[in-house]
Each structure stands twice: as structure tokens, then as C-alpha cells.
mmCIF file of C-alpha atoms in Angstrom:
data_model
loop_
_atom_site.group_PDB
_atom_site.id
_atom_site.type_symbol
_atom_site.label_atom_id
_atom_site.label_comp_id
_atom_site.label_asym_id
_atom_site.label_seq_id
_atom_site.Cartn_x
_atom_site.Cartn_y
_atom_site.Cartn_z
ATOM 1 C CA ALA X 599 2.992 16.940 -18.746
ATOM 2 C CA GLN X 600 5.501 14.841 -20.572
ATOM 3 C CA LYS X 601 4.360 12.065 -22.855
ATOM 4 C CA ILE X 602 6.002 9.452 -25.049
ATOM 5 C CA THR X 603 4.160 7.835 -27.948
ATOM 6 C CA GLN X 604 5.233 4.667 -29.699
ATOM 7 C CA THR X 605 2.682 3.955 -32.390
ATOM 8 C CA GLN X 606 3.968 0.525 -33.428
ATOM 9 C CA PRO X 607 2.840 -2.142 -30.956
ATOM 10 C CA GLY X 608 4.691 -4.782 -32.974
ATOM 11 C CA MET X 609 7.209 -4.880 -35.799
ATOM 12 C CA PHE X 610 8.731 -7.650 -37.880
ATOM 13 C CA VAL X 611 12.067 -7.458 -39.647
ATOM 14 C CA GLN X 612 14.110 -9.947 -41.618
ATOM 15 C CA GLU X 613 17.468 -10.884 -40.170
ATOM 16 C CA LYS X 614 20.323 -8.662 -41.454
ATOM 17 C CA GLU X 615 17.953 -5.889 -42.519
ATOM 18 C CA ALA X 616 17.611 -2.482 -40.872
ATOM 19 C CA VAL X 617 14.543 -1.468 -38.892
ATOM 20 C CA THR X 618 13.255 1.842 -37.529
ATOM 21 C CA LEU X 619 11.236 2.014 -34.327
ATOM 22 C CA ASP X 620 9.205 5.189 -33.984
ATOM 23 C CA CYS X 621 9.061 7.455 -30.958
ATOM 24 C CA THR X 622 7.437 10.849 -30.631
ATOM 25 C CA TYR X 623 7.396 12.910 -27.481
ATOM 26 C CA ASP X 624 5.708 15.890 -25.956
ATOM 27 C CA THR X 625 7.317 18.198 -23.454
ATOM 28 C CA SER X 626 7.534 21.853 -22.585
ATOM 29 C CA ASP X 627 10.937 21.478 -20.943
ATOM 30 C CA PRO X 628 13.659 23.481 -22.724
ATOM 31 C CA SER X 629 16.183 20.750 -22.008
ATOM 32 C CA TYR X 630 15.531 17.037 -21.957
ATOM 33 C CA GLY X 631 17.097 13.683 -22.647
ATOM 34 C CA LEU X 632 15.781 10.844 -24.744
ATOM 35 C CA PHE X 633 16.659 7.215 -24.073
ATOM 36 C CA TRP X 634 16.013 3.838 -25.603
ATOM 37 C CA TYR X 635 15.897 0.637 -23.598
ATOM 38 C CA LYS X 636 15.596 -2.978 -24.684
ATOM 39 C CA GLN X 637 13.670 -5.557 -22.682
ATOM 40 C CA PRO X 638 14.229 -9.140 -23.824
ATOM 41 C CA SER X 639 11.887 -11.919 -22.777
ATOM 42 C CA SER X 640 14.047 -12.535 -19.716
ATOM 43 C CA GLY X 641 12.716 -9.238 -18.355
ATOM 44 C CA GLU X 642 15.746 -7.071 -17.684
ATOM 45 C CA MET X 643 15.861 -3.482 -19.000
ATOM 46 C CA ILE X 644 19.003 -2.780 -21.004
ATOM 47 C CA PHE X 645 20.095 0.778 -21.804
ATOM 48 C CA LEU X 646 20.856 1.213 -25.509
ATOM 49 C CA ILE X 647 21.356 4.842 -26.465
ATOM 50 C CA TYR X 648 20.934 8.432 -25.300
ATOM 51 C CA GLN X 649 20.224 11.711 -27.131
ATOM 52 C CA GLY X 650 20.316 15.121 -25.503
ATOM 53 C CA SER X 651 17.936 17.781 -26.733
ATOM 54 C CA TYR X 652 20.802 20.166 -27.424
ATOM 55 C CA ASP X 653 23.105 17.628 -29.038
ATOM 56 C CA GLN X 654 23.997 18.714 -32.556
ATOM 57 C CA GLN X 655 24.594 15.243 -33.890
ATOM 58 C CA ASN X 656 22.445 12.137 -33.828
ATOM 59 C CA ALA X 657 23.624 9.573 -31.296
ATOM 60 C CA THR X 658 25.117 6.280 -32.420
ATOM 61 C CA GLU X 659 26.124 3.198 -30.427
ATOM 62 C CA GLY X 660 27.317 0.306 -32.531
ATOM 63 C CA ARG X 661 24.373 -0.968 -34.585
ATOM 64 C CA TYR X 662 22.022 1.481 -32.869
ATOM 65 C CA SER X 663 21.480 5.022 -34.041
ATOM 66 C CA LEU X 664 18.957 7.625 -33.090
ATOM 67 C CA ASN X 665 17.226 9.694 -35.768
ATOM 68 C CA PHE X 666 16.506 12.838 -33.758
ATOM 69 C CA GLN X 667 14.243 15.459 -35.335
ATOM 70 C CA LYS X 668 13.697 18.102 -32.697
ATOM 71 C CA ALA X 669 11.205 20.217 -34.626
ATOM 72 C CA ARG X 670 9.024 17.172 -35.189
ATOM 73 C CA LYS X 671 9.613 15.943 -31.615
ATOM 74 C CA SER X 672 10.640 12.530 -32.800
ATOM 75 C CA ALA X 673 13.483 10.264 -31.698
ATOM 76 C CA ASN X 674 13.352 7.125 -33.780
ATOM 77 C CA LEU X 675 15.664 4.200 -33.072
ATOM 78 C CA VAL X 676 17.370 2.627 -36.068
ATOM 79 C CA ILE X 677 18.815 -0.852 -35.705
ATOM 80 C CA SER X 678 21.080 -1.838 -38.548
ATOM 81 C CA ALA X 679 21.827 -5.418 -39.618
ATOM 82 C CA SER X 680 19.185 -6.967 -37.348
ATOM 83 C CA GLN X 681 20.094 -10.109 -35.453
ATOM 84 C CA LEU X 682 17.863 -12.781 -33.948
ATOM 85 C CA GLY X 683 18.946 -11.587 -30.504
ATOM 86 C CA ASP X 684 17.397 -8.187 -31.219
ATOM 87 C CA SER X 685 13.936 -9.692 -30.756
ATOM 88 C CA ALA X 686 12.615 -7.889 -27.683
ATOM 89 C CA MET X 687 10.437 -5.040 -26.423
ATOM 90 C CA TYR X 688 11.918 -1.617 -27.056
ATOM 91 C CA PHE X 689 11.005 1.367 -24.918
ATOM 92 C CA CYS X 690 11.547 5.010 -25.660
ATOM 93 C CA ALA X 691 11.893 7.199 -22.575
ATOM 94 C CA MET X 692 12.366 10.848 -21.784
ATOM 95 C CA ARG X 693 13.777 12.693 -18.841
ATOM 96 C CA GLY X 694 13.093 16.288 -18.068
ATOM 97 C CA VAL X 695 11.787 18.308 -15.163
ATOM 98 C CA ASP X 696 8.144 18.533 -14.305
ATOM 99 C CA ASN X 697 6.151 19.732 -11.331
ATOM 100 C CA TYR X 698 7.289 16.748 -9.280
ATOM 101 C CA GLY X 699 10.946 17.390 -9.933
ATOM 102 C CA GLN X 700 13.053 15.099 -12.046
ATOM 103 C CA ASN X 701 10.913 12.514 -13.742
ATOM 104 C CA PHE X 702 11.394 9.753 -16.219
ATOM 105 C CA VAL X 703 8.568 8.834 -18.596
ATOM 106 C CA PHE X 704 8.408 5.676 -20.694
ATOM 107 C CA GLY X 705 6.434 4.953 -23.822
ATOM 108 C CA PRO X 706 4.252 1.828 -24.163
ATOM 109 C CA GLY X 707 6.931 -0.025 -26.096
ATOM 110 C CA THR X 708 7.293 -1.754 -29.456
ATOM 111 C CA ARG X 709 7.746 -5.506 -29.713
ATOM 112 C CA LEU X 710 10.314 -6.309 -32.385
ATOM 113 C CA SER X 711 10.497 -9.766 -33.875
ATOM 114 C CA VAL X 712 13.471 -10.627 -36.066
ATOM 115 C CA LEU X 713 12.729 -13.365 -38.576
ATOM 116 C CA PRO X 714 15.417 -15.822 -39.761
ATOM 117 C CA ASP B 1414 24.947 -7.061 -15.990
ATOM 118 C CA SER B 1415 24.061 -3.479 -15.051
ATOM 119 C CA GLY B 1416 25.568 -3.663 -11.575
ATOM 120 C CA VAL B 1417 22.201 -3.024 -9.903
ATOM 121 C CA THR B 1418 21.017 -5.917 -7.750
ATOM 122 C CA GLN B 1419 17.508 -6.687 -6.597
ATOM 123 C CA THR B 1420 16.195 -9.290 -4.207
ATOM 124 C CA PRO B 1421 14.195 -11.408 -4.238
ATOM 125 C CA LYS B 1422 13.795 -12.324 -7.920
ATOM 126 C CA HIS B 1423 10.352 -13.767 -7.376
ATOM 127 C CA LEU B 1424 7.794 -13.276 -4.629
ATOM 128 C CA ILE B 1425 4.441 -14.949 -4.190
ATOM 129 C CA THR B 1426 2.144 -13.733 -1.458
ATOM 130 C CA ALA B 1427 -1.518 -13.352 -0.564
ATOM 131 C CA THR B 1428 -3.861 -10.381 -0.620
ATOM 132 C CA GLY B 1429 -3.640 -8.214 2.459
ATOM 133 C CA GLN B 1430 -0.015 -9.091 3.140
ATOM 134 C CA ARG B 1431 3.056 -6.860 3.258
ATOM 135 C CA VAL B 1432 6.325 -7.395 1.395
ATOM 136 C CA THR B 1433 9.681 -5.655 1.151
ATOM 137 C CA LEU B 1434 11.721 -5.452 -2.019
ATOM 138 C CA ARG B 1435 15.394 -4.659 -1.798
ATOM 139 C CA CYS B 1436 17.738 -2.899 -4.205
ATOM 140 C CA SER B 1437 21.461 -2.179 -4.200
ATOM 141 C CA PRO B 1438 22.573 0.487 -6.682
ATOM 142 C CA ARG B 1439 25.658 0.405 -8.856
ATOM 143 C CA SER B 1440 28.835 1.291 -7.058
ATOM 144 C CA GLY B 1441 29.130 5.071 -6.946
ATOM 145 C CA ASP B 1442 25.518 5.805 -7.813
ATOM 146 C CA LEU B 1443 23.719 8.003 -5.315
ATOM 147 C CA SER B 1444 20.234 7.922 -6.772
ATOM 148 C CA VAL B 1445 17.742 5.063 -6.762
ATOM 149 C CA TYR B 1446 14.460 4.857 -8.630
ATOM 150 C CA TRP B 1447 11.575 2.421 -8.316
ATOM 151 C CA TYR B 1448 9.271 1.425 -11.165
ATOM 152 C CA GLN B 1449 6.279 -0.835 -11.535
ATOM 153 C CA GLN B 1450 5.688 -2.678 -14.796
ATOM 154 C CA SER B 1451 2.308 -4.274 -15.312
ATOM 155 C CA LEU B 1452 0.564 -5.472 -18.455
ATOM 156 C CA ASP B 1453 -2.197 -2.883 -18.346
ATOM 157 C CA GLN B 1454 -0.270 0.146 -17.021
ATOM 158 C CA GLY B 1455 3.091 -0.272 -18.696
ATOM 159 C CA LEU B 1456 6.204 1.013 -16.949
ATOM 160 C CA GLN B 1457 5.292 3.488 -14.222
ATOM 161 C CA PHE B 1458 7.728 5.594 -12.239
ATOM 162 C CA LEU B 1459 7.030 5.284 -8.512
ATOM 163 C CA ILE B 1460 9.637 7.193 -6.544
ATOM 164 C CA GLN B 1461 13.216 8.427 -6.562
ATOM 165 C CA TYR B 1462 15.720 8.801 -3.732
ATOM 166 C CA TYR B 1463 18.978 10.668 -3.826
ATOM 167 C CA ASN B 1464 21.573 10.105 -1.113
ATOM 168 C CA GLY B 1465 18.931 9.112 1.407
ATOM 169 C CA GLU B 1466 16.416 11.838 0.628
ATOM 170 C CA GLU B 1467 13.233 11.567 -1.394
ATOM 171 C CA ARG B 1468 13.805 13.478 -4.663
ATOM 172 C CA ALA B 1469 10.738 12.837 -6.811
ATOM 173 C CA LYS B 1470 7.429 11.075 -6.517
ATOM 174 C CA GLY B 1471 5.427 9.510 -9.308
ATOM 175 C CA ASN B 1472 2.364 7.306 -9.287
ATOM 176 C CA ILE B 1473 3.066 5.668 -5.964
ATOM 177 C CA LEU B 1474 0.111 4.451 -3.940
ATOM 178 C CA GLU B 1475 -0.244 5.401 -0.266
ATOM 179 C CA ARG B 1476 0.012 1.690 0.583
ATOM 180 C CA PHE B 1477 3.541 1.740 -0.825
ATOM 181 C CA SER B 1478 6.552 3.365 0.768
ATOM 182 C CA ALA B 1479 10.261 3.411 0.172
ATOM 183 C CA GLN B 1480 13.462 4.503 1.820
ATOM 184 C CA GLN B 1481 17.132 4.742 1.041
ATOM 185 C CA PHE B 1482 19.592 3.820 3.748
ATOM 186 C CA PRO B 1483 23.001 5.352 4.585
ATOM 187 C CA ASP B 1484 24.756 2.601 2.617
ATOM 188 C CA LEU B 1485 22.570 3.702 -0.341
ATOM 189 C CA HIS B 1486 20.616 0.514 -0.678
ATOM 190 C CA SER B 1487 16.879 1.027 -0.938
ATOM 191 C CA GLU B 1488 13.775 -0.849 0.081
ATOM 192 C CA LEU B 1489 10.283 -0.652 -1.360
ATOM 193 C CA ASN B 1490 7.552 -1.665 1.055
ATOM 194 C CA LEU B 1491 4.207 -2.765 -0.315
ATOM 195 C CA SER B 1492 1.383 -3.279 2.179
ATOM 196 C CA SER B 1493 -2.273 -4.359 2.132
ATOM 197 C CA LEU B 1494 -1.493 -6.059 -1.131
ATOM 198 C CA GLU B 1495 -4.172 -6.417 -3.771
ATOM 199 C CA LEU B 1496 -4.375 -8.651 -6.818
ATOM 200 C CA GLY B 1497 -3.680 -5.636 -9.015
ATOM 201 C CA ASP B 1498 -0.299 -5.113 -7.363
ATOM 202 C CA SER B 1499 1.009 -8.163 -9.181
ATOM 203 C CA ALA B 1500 3.731 -6.782 -11.425
ATOM 204 C CA LEU B 1501 7.422 -6.615 -12.169
ATOM 205 C CA TYR B 1502 9.093 -4.086 -9.879
ATOM 206 C CA PHE B 1503 12.305 -2.545 -11.105
ATOM 207 C CA CYS B 1504 14.931 -0.610 -9.288
ATOM 208 C CA ALA B 1505 17.263 1.628 -11.258
ATOM 209 C CA SER B 1506 20.196 3.779 -10.245
ATOM 210 C CA SER B 1507 22.105 6.731 -11.608
ATOM 211 C CA VAL B 1508 25.102 8.719 -10.525
ATOM 212 C CA GLU B 1509 23.504 11.886 -9.235
ATOM 213 C CA GLY B 1510 19.828 11.787 -10.045
ATOM 214 C CA PHE B 1511 19.334 15.089 -11.720
ATOM 215 C CA GLY B 1512 19.945 16.535 -15.150
ATOM 216 C CA ASP B 1513 18.492 15.322 -18.384
ATOM 217 C CA ARG B 1514 21.702 13.469 -19.289
ATOM 218 C CA GLU B 1515 21.520 11.080 -16.365
ATOM 219 C CA THR B 1516 21.207 7.521 -17.639
ATOM 220 C CA GLN B 1517 19.412 5.090 -15.382
ATOM 221 C CA TYR B 1518 20.648 1.526 -15.153
ATOM 222 C CA PHE B 1519 18.084 -1.062 -14.234
ATOM 223 C CA GLY B 1520 18.243 -4.068 -11.999
ATOM 224 C CA PRO B 1521 16.831 -7.451 -13.050
ATOM 225 C CA GLY B 1522 13.511 -6.777 -11.323
ATOM 226 C CA THR B 1523 11.405 -8.528 -8.698
ATOM 227 C CA ARG B 1524 8.387 -10.346 -10.022
ATOM 228 C CA LEU B 1525 5.557 -10.098 -7.491
ATOM 229 C CA LEU B 1526 2.511 -12.319 -7.686
ATOM 230 C CA VAL B 1527 -0.362 -11.613 -5.320
ATOM 231 C CA LEU B 1528 -2.837 -14.488 -4.986
#
């Protein structure tokens, strides 16, 4: 079975500094995708960044980058130059194929608070 | 704005009742997913439809059912509601619904409160 672990329930970061949110995963699928979503207090789920298991380079999207270490099964999200609007819940998710067909598994999330 | 719409935004009902949540996917997306987000269970995948057919099933209770219509909108039906069904229900959509590269885009959610 697939599993996502996010060991940091909450994180604080000073505005304009960089922060790394941890994500480790477990899967036996040979091919899988890793995703990060942001959920602000308003509740919507916003897609941030994607990393494919066979991608040679780490994904980047603006201030977001993904530190993908396949051998360690980790896909940490790095947010550079934090802004107050980055305060939110962040979810790591994985998509592969399991016995039920295509499935999408989310981690428990990390609450990031950006301090002025 | 992801392009996925969900109605209603909020729903308050009583135990034992039945409700229907509605979702319209992004234009061009064929696959719809339903999720339940509660404080104690986190974000749980319920069910996926692709072009009208059920594609994958997650932790969906027998009291819950869903369907996807020919115009690709989807409905999630929740019956015999219990207090524990109170949660935020998300719909998401993606282009085809298979492959590990498929990104899902989420709607704003329907917040259900069962009293």
C-alpha cells in the first residue's frame, strides 16, 4: 500500500527566509508522481508542483522547488523567500497504481506559519 | 480559480437525512474524483469516475454513492447521515484520469455539517 508521511505537524519561518517541508513516501509502484498542494485557511486546495519518479531534474515552479531523493523516498518542498501569504497547510500527495486502480494518497499535512 | 465548481458551498442537515453534492469539472477534463476531509481522518479519497464510468474506489462508505453524467458533471449522494459525516467534501478533476503525471485540480469544496 502507498503511504505518505509528513513528520512536521507545524513549522514557523520568518518572512523572506526559505523553508523546507518534509515528505517521505512508500510505494512499490515502479512509476509514480509526487504532488504538493497548498490549503489556505479559506479551504481550497491549490496545486503547487509535480515531480515524476523518472524525472531527471528536480521540479521548480517559481518560488517552489522540490528536493527529490528517490533512493531515500523523499520529496521535500522548498519555499524560497517566504511571504505572509504562504501561511497555510501544505499536503504532499502521491499517485501510482494499487489494487484498486489509480489512486491518490495524501499525507497528513504540515501547517506553515510565516512570521513578519 | 481552478475551474472546478462545486455546489452548494455549505450544507447543514440533520442525522438520518440524505444530501446531494454537485461538481462540474474543468472544461475538457474527463475524470472526476471525490474526497472527504475531516479533522480526524485527514484527506481521504472516496471515488473516481472517468467519462461516466467508475474508475477507482477508495474509502467510500456503502451509504455514499456517486455518479458521473453524460455532460461530465458528477454528484455525490450521502444518505443516512451521521454526525461523523460532517466534513469538507472536495471534488477534483483531471484530463484523463490515469497515469502518474495526471494533476488533479480541486474545487472549492462543500462544507457539510450534520446536526
